[in-house]
Amino acid sequence: MARCFEGKTALVTGGSRGIGKALAERLLQEGAKVYVIGRSKENLNKLKVENPSFNTIQVDVSDWDQTKTAVEQIGYLTKKILSILGIEKFEEIINTNFKSAFNITKIVTRGLISAGRPGVVVNMSSVGGLKAAAGFMPYCVSKAMMDMLTKVTALELGPHKIRVNSVNPTILKTDMTKDICENEEFVHVYTSQHPLRKFATVEDVVNATLFLLSDDSAMITGSSLAVEGGYLIH
């Protein structure tokens, strides 16, 4: 194979062993300048001995500030990206939309299991977890995390007779969205994307939630119920 990464720069996280190491080695062979991030100084040193061409960066990537400082050594490749993401707002949204659901689900279902009782969990997600929306990265990511939380907890809690599903609504007409829902231009553009040509209502979401909570959905678990007027069809 031709050296198709000649003149390119690559950043590989977890690149000091396993799949990450194999990928880093292949990128190097293909001509890339390779930066390898790893937590273990010992593994990074071994990698550097094996091939001095690697640029190694020791950092625990779970530490955002430490990672930002370390990775900025690469320069233009990452400085711009890291500044755009906005760590504070991202963490706030993840904490509110995902971690809270995880925490409460854990507390409640532990109690149900201890008491030997069945139960139902319905997470309030969004179509944002099922379809990307430009400018809403943290929100969409948080809702996608919630949808996967729904699936995994449904799998794990099923043997304890606990069902877990999510409701994924589109924009609703509420007090919070009153301004945009009364904007004629927005209403025209937005509803034209929905086969039903209308906004979802709070009642639509409540009805879907009640269905998932009821025995009428006794054989449904691990599902994301989209309440979006067909928005996801196209």
mmCIF file of C-alpha atoms in Angstrom:
data_model
loop_
_atom_site.group_PDB
_atom_site.id
_atom_site.type_symbol
_atom_site.label_atom_id
_atom_site.label_comp_id
_atom_site.label_asym_id
_atom_site.label_seq_id
_atom_site.Cartn_x
_atom_site.Cartn_y
_atom_site.Cartn_z
ATOM 1 C CA MET A 1 0.000 0.000 0.000
ATOM 2 C CA ALA A 2 1.225 3.510 -0.827
ATOM 3 C CA ARG A 3 2.219 5.820 2.013
ATOM 4 C CA CYS A 4 -1.154 7.545 1.823
ATOM 5 C CA PHE A 5 -0.677 9.461 5.111
ATOM 6 C CA GLU A 6 2.543 11.131 4.060
ATOM 7 C CA GLY A 7 2.670 14.688 5.423
ATOM 8 C CA LYS A 8 -0.354 14.072 7.693
ATOM 9 C CA THR A 9 -0.462 14.367 11.493
ATOM 10 C CA ALA A 10 -2.290 11.770 13.583
ATOM 11 C CA LEU A 11 -3.251 11.718 17.266
ATOM 12 C CA VAL A 12 -3.944 8.278 18.771
ATOM 13 C CA THR A 13 -5.374 7.982 22.275
ATOM 14 C CA GLY A 14 -4.709 4.764 24.160
ATOM 15 C CA GLY A 15 -1.954 4.179 21.652
ATOM 16 C CA SER A 16 0.642 2.585 23.874
ATOM 17 C CA ARG A 17 -0.813 -0.915 23.668
ATOM 18 C CA GLY A 18 -3.466 -3.088 22.060
ATOM 19 C CA ILE A 19 -5.520 -1.785 19.141
ATOM 20 C CA GLY A 20 -4.314 1.767 19.706
ATOM 21 C CA LYS A 21 -0.685 0.704 19.410
ATOM 22 C CA ALA A 22 -1.332 -1.313 16.265
ATOM 23 C CA LEU A 23 -3.108 1.659 14.700
ATOM 24 C CA ALA A 24 -0.314 4.045 15.686
ATOM 25 C CA GLU A 25 2.310 1.721 14.186
ATOM 26 C CA ARG A 26 0.375 1.408 10.933
ATOM 27 C CA LEU A 27 -0.097 5.181 10.654
ATOM 28 C CA LEU A 28 3.637 5.624 11.155
ATOM 29 C CA GLN A 29 4.353 3.073 8.431
ATOM 30 C CA GLU A 30 2.005 4.965 6.123
ATOM 31 C CA GLY A 31 4.017 8.153 6.554
ATOM 32 C CA ALA A 32 2.108 10.064 9.248
ATOM 33 C CA LYS A 33 3.665 12.033 12.067
ATOM 34 C CA VAL A 34 2.140 10.222 15.023
ATOM 35 C CA TYR A 35 1.400 11.499 18.515
ATOM 36 C CA VAL A 36 0.504 8.786 21.007
ATOM 37 C CA ILE A 37 -1.412 9.537 24.208
ATOM 38 C CA GLY A 38 -1.242 7.053 27.061
ATOM 39 C CA ARG A 39 -1.640 6.932 30.818
ATOM 40 C CA SER A 40 1.239 4.550 31.518
ATOM 41 C CA LYS A 41 4.698 6.109 31.391
ATOM 42 C CA GLU A 42 6.220 2.623 31.278
ATOM 43 C CA ASN A 43 4.214 1.612 28.194
ATOM 44 C CA LEU A 44 4.975 4.897 26.443
ATOM 45 C CA ASN A 45 8.687 4.520 27.138
ATOM 46 C CA LYS A 46 8.637 0.980 25.719
ATOM 47 C CA LEU A 47 6.870 2.282 22.634
ATOM 48 C CA LYS A 48 9.460 5.015 22.193
ATOM 49 C CA VAL A 49 12.286 2.473 22.501
ATOM 50 C CA GLU A 50 10.647 0.293 19.852
ATOM 51 C CA ASN A 51 10.356 3.256 17.501
ATOM 52 C CA PRO A 52 11.842 6.669 18.388
ATOM 53 C CA SER A 53 9.741 8.281 15.642
ATOM 54 C CA PHE A 54 6.687 8.252 17.890
ATOM 55 C CA ASN A 55 5.805 11.444 19.772
ATOM 56 C CA THR A 56 4.466 10.366 23.157
ATOM 57 C CA ILE A 57 2.277 12.286 25.576
ATOM 58 C CA GLN A 58 1.598 10.932 29.059
ATOM 59 C CA VAL A 59 -1.766 12.037 30.408
ATOM 60 C CA ASP A 60 -4.909 10.636 32.023
ATOM 61 C CA VAL A 61 -7.569 11.589 29.462
ATOM 62 C CA SER A 62 -10.298 11.516 32.119
ATOM 63 C CA ASP A 63 -8.745 14.739 33.449
ATOM 64 C CA TRP A 64 -10.008 17.423 31.054
ATOM 65 C CA ASP A 65 -7.712 20.252 32.160
ATOM 66 C CA GLN A 66 -4.612 18.084 32.223
ATOM 67 C CA THR A 67 -5.468 16.688 28.807
ATOM 68 C CA LYS A 68 -6.051 20.130 27.308
ATOM 69 C CA THR A 69 -2.669 21.337 28.559
ATOM 70 C CA ALA A 70 -0.863 18.227 27.347
ATOM 71 C CA VAL A 71 -2.480 17.951 23.938
ATOM 72 C CA GLU A 72 -2.009 21.626 23.152
ATOM 73 C CA GLN A 73 1.660 20.721 22.728
ATOM 74 C CA ILE A 74 0.650 19.590 19.257
ATOM 75 C CA GLY A 75 -0.374 23.118 18.401
ATOM 76 C CA TYR A 76 -2.887 24.062 15.724
ATOM 77 C CA LEU A 77 -4.214 20.511 15.391
ATOM 78 C CA THR A 78 -6.050 20.696 18.713
ATOM 79 C CA LYS A 79 -6.040 24.234 20.081
ATOM 80 C CA LYS A 80 -8.917 25.377 17.947
ATOM 81 C CA ILE A 81 -11.042 22.288 18.521
ATOM 82 C CA LEU A 82 -10.644 22.248 22.286
ATOM 83 C CA SER A 83 -11.555 25.921 22.579
ATOM 84 C CA ILE A 84 -14.723 25.469 20.500
ATOM 85 C CA LEU A 85 -16.251 22.676 22.577
ATOM 86 C CA GLY A 86 -16.759 24.613 25.792
ATOM 87 C CA ILE A 87 -16.042 22.156 28.598
ATOM 88 C CA GLU A 88 -18.083 23.924 31.295
ATOM 89 C CA LYS A 89 -21.335 23.925 29.311
ATOM 90 C CA PHE A 90 -20.716 20.406 28.065
ATOM 91 C CA GLU A 91 -20.293 19.050 31.596
ATOM 92 C CA GLU A 92 -23.376 20.923 32.786
ATOM 93 C CA ILE A 93 -25.544 19.354 30.069
ATOM 94 C CA ILE A 94 -24.116 15.849 30.562
ATOM 95 C CA ASN A 95 -24.629 16.120 34.326
ATOM 96 C CA THR A 96 -28.210 17.339 33.941
ATOM 97 C CA ASN A 97 -29.395 15.116 31.112
ATOM 98 C CA PHE A 98 -27.432 11.904 31.613
ATOM 99 C CA LYS A 99 -25.773 11.547 35.001
ATOM 100 C CA SER A 100 -28.945 12.507 36.850
ATOM 101 C CA ALA A 101 -30.917 9.794 35.041
ATOM 102 C CA PHE A 102 -28.180 7.251 35.728
ATOM 103 C CA ASN A 103 -28.039 8.155 39.416
ATOM 104 C CA ILE A 104 -31.784 8.099 40.030
ATOM 105 C CA THR A 105 -32.262 4.873 38.063
ATOM 106 C CA LYS A 106 -29.536 3.219 40.128
ATOM 107 C CA ILE A 107 -31.053 4.337 43.442
ATOM 108 C CA VAL A 108 -34.652 3.423 42.591
ATOM 109 C CA THR A 109 -33.971 0.065 40.963
ATOM 110 C CA ARG A 110 -31.666 -1.044 43.764
ATOM 111 C CA GLY A 111 -34.573 -0.491 46.115
ATOM 112 C CA LEU A 112 -36.941 -2.456 43.893
ATOM 113 C CA ILE A 113 -34.509 -5.343 43.589
ATOM 114 C CA SER A 114 -33.916 -5.422 47.334
ATOM 115 C CA ALA A 115 -37.663 -5.528 47.923
ATOM 116 C CA GLY A 116 -38.162 -8.167 45.238
ATOM 117 C CA ARG A 117 -40.610 -5.931 43.374
ATOM 118 C CA PRO A 118 -41.071 -5.377 39.633
ATOM 119 C CA GLY A 119 -40.962 -1.884 38.163
ATOM 120 C CA VAL A 120 -40.854 0.347 35.118
ATOM 121 C CA VAL A 121 -38.439 3.156 34.242
ATOM 122 C CA VAL A 122 -39.174 5.646 31.461
ATOM 123 C CA ASN A 123 -36.354 8.034 30.590
ATOM 124 C CA MET A 124 -37.205 11.378 28.993
ATOM 125 C CA SER A 125 -34.899 11.565 26.010
ATOM 126 C CA SER A 126 -35.221 13.420 22.691
ATOM 127 C CA VAL A 127 -35.065 13.003 18.932
ATOM 128 C CA GLY A 128 -31.713 14.709 19.473
ATOM 129 C CA GLY A 129 -30.449 11.365 20.724
ATOM 130 C CA LEU A 130 -31.486 9.702 17.466
ATOM 131 C CA LYS A 131 -30.592 12.354 14.896
ATOM 132 C CA ALA A 132 -27.776 14.887 14.895
ATOM 133 C CA ALA A 133 -28.600 18.592 15.024
ATOM 134 C CA ALA A 134 -25.972 21.174 14.068
ATOM 135 C CA GLY A 135 -25.093 23.471 16.955
ATOM 136 C CA PHE A 136 -26.491 21.123 19.620
ATOM 137 C CA MET A 137 -23.591 18.685 20.072
ATOM 138 C CA PRO A 138 -23.601 18.450 23.903
ATOM 139 C CA TYR A 139 -27.392 18.086 24.017
ATOM 140 C CA CYS A 140 -27.510 15.413 21.299
ATOM 141 C CA VAL A 141 -24.634 13.501 22.884
ATOM 142 C CA SER A 142 -26.295 13.581 26.310
ATOM 143 C CA LYS A 143 -29.547 12.211 24.892
ATOM 144 C CA ALA A 144 -27.756 9.518 22.885
ATOM 145 C CA MET A 145 -26.057 8.502 26.132
ATOM 146 C CA MET A 146 -29.456 8.303 27.787
ATOM 147 C CA ASP A 147 -30.799 6.085 25.001
ATOM 148 C CA MET A 148 -27.884 3.675 25.439
ATOM 149 C CA LEU A 149 -28.366 3.814 29.207
ATOM 150 C CA THR A 150 -31.951 2.752 28.501
ATOM 151 C CA LYS A 151 -30.841 -0.239 26.459
ATOM 152 C CA VAL A 152 -28.122 -1.439 28.830
ATOM 153 C CA THR A 153 -30.212 -1.068 31.979
ATOM 154 C CA ALA A 154 -33.120 -2.828 30.249
ATOM 155 C CA LEU A 155 -30.783 -5.726 29.542
ATOM 156 C CA GLU A 156 -29.406 -5.842 33.071
ATOM 157 C CA LEU A 157 -32.646 -5.217 34.950
ATOM 158 C CA GLY A 158 -34.912 -7.439 32.844
ATOM 159 C CA PRO A 159 -34.225 -10.561 34.940
ATOM 160 C CA HIS A 160 -35.440 -8.578 37.964
ATOM 161 C CA LYS A 161 -38.746 -7.846 36.173
ATOM 162 C CA ILE A 162 -37.882 -4.199 35.689
ATOM 163 C CA ARG A 163 -38.559 -2.692 32.262
ATOM 164 C CA VAL A 164 -36.686 0.369 30.969
ATOM 165 C CA ASN A 165 -37.662 2.481 27.947
ATOM 166 C CA SER A 166 -37.265 6.051 26.766
ATOM 167 C CA VAL A 167 -39.573 8.596 25.166
ATOM 168 C CA ASN A 168 -37.929 10.713 22.460
ATOM 169 C CA PRO A 169 -40.025 13.769 21.623
ATOM 170 C CA THR A 170 -39.401 16.527 19.126
ATOM 171 C CA ILE A 171 -39.814 20.207 20.038
ATOM 172 C CA LEU A 172 -43.015 20.736 22.010
ATOM 173 C CA LYS A 173 -45.293 23.708 22.411
ATOM 174 C CA THR A 174 -44.567 24.721 25.988
ATOM 175 C CA ASP A 175 -43.944 27.930 27.916
ATOM 176 C CA MET A 176 -40.208 27.481 27.315
ATOM 177 C CA THR A 177 -40.624 27.286 23.525
ATOM 178 C CA LYS A 178 -43.425 29.796 23.204
ATOM 179 C CA ASP A 179 -41.326 32.418 21.418
ATOM 180 C CA ILE A 180 -40.009 30.157 18.664
ATOM 181 C CA CYS A 181 -43.323 28.328 18.271
ATOM 182 C CA GLU A 182 -45.025 31.644 17.553
ATOM 183 C CA ASN A 183 -42.434 32.623 14.940
ATOM 184 C CA GLU A 184 -44.233 32.080 11.631
ATOM 185 C CA GLU A 185 -41.075 31.523 9.602
ATOM 186 C CA PHE A 186 -39.755 28.926 12.066
ATOM 187 C CA VAL A 187 -43.135 27.188 12.281
ATOM 188 C CA HIS A 188 -43.323 26.885 8.492
ATOM 189 C CA VAL A 189 -39.801 25.507 8.103
ATOM 190 C CA TYR A 190 -40.035 23.185 11.094
ATOM 191 C CA THR A 191 -43.459 21.679 10.441
ATOM 192 C CA SER A 192 -42.630 21.164 6.752
ATOM 193 C CA GLN A 193 -40.063 18.589 7.903
ATOM 194 C CA HIS A 194 -42.772 16.517 9.583
ATOM 195 C CA PRO A 195 -45.217 14.372 7.584
ATOM 196 C CA LEU A 196 -47.975 15.292 10.061
ATOM 197 C CA ARG A 197 -47.187 19.017 9.579
ATOM 198 C CA LYS A 198 -47.603 19.934 13.227
ATOM 199 C CA PHE A 199 -45.835 20.281 16.562
ATOM 200 C CA ALA A 200 -46.007 17.613 19.215
ATOM 201 C CA THR A 201 -47.885 18.586 22.370
ATOM 202 C CA VAL A 202 -47.189 17.872 26.009
ATOM 203 C CA GLU A 203 -50.187 15.536 25.966
ATOM 204 C CA ASP A 204 -48.604 13.506 23.144
ATOM 205 C CA VAL A 205 -45.532 12.901 25.285
ATOM 206 C CA VAL A 206 -47.567 12.187 28.429
ATOM 207 C CA ASN A 207 -49.678 9.624 26.555
ATOM 208 C CA ALA A 208 -46.579 7.885 25.205
ATOM 209 C CA THR A 209 -45.018 7.812 28.669
ATOM 210 C CA LEU A 210 -48.155 6.428 30.288
ATOM 211 C CA PHE A 211 -48.285 3.709 27.653
ATOM 212 C CA LEU A 212 -44.723 2.639 28.446
ATOM 213 C CA LEU A 213 -45.451 2.733 32.178
ATOM 214 C CA SER A 214 -48.597 0.637 31.815
ATOM 215 C CA ASP A 215 -49.091 -3.103 31.516
ATOM 216 C CA ASP A 216 -50.220 -2.491 27.921
ATOM 217 C CA SER A 217 -46.508 -2.347 27.085
ATOM 218 C CA ALA A 218 -45.586 -5.363 29.220
ATOM 219 C CA MET A 219 -43.483 -6.852 26.401
ATOM 220 C CA ILE A 220 -41.632 -3.626 25.548
ATOM 221 C CA THR A 221 -38.240 -2.883 27.093
ATOM 222 C CA GLY A 222 -35.029 -1.290 25.861
ATOM 223 C CA SER A 223 -36.918 0.776 23.277
ATOM 224 C CA SER A 224 -36.796 4.459 22.343
ATOM 225 C CA LEU A 225 -40.286 5.644 21.412
ATOM 226 C CA ALA A 226 -40.036 8.615 19.050
ATOM 227 C CA VAL A 227 -42.848 11.146 19.404
ATOM 228 C CA GLU A 228 -41.962 13.350 16.457
ATOM 229 C CA GLY A 229 -44.632 13.333 13.760
ATOM 230 C CA GLY A 230 -42.467 11.358 11.354
ATOM 231 C CA TYR A 231 -39.484 13.716 11.525
ATOM 232 C CA LEU A 232 -37.008 10.819 11.552
ATOM 233 C CA ILE A 233 -38.379 9.236 8.382
ATOM 234 C CA HIS A 234 -36.271 11.506 6.182
#
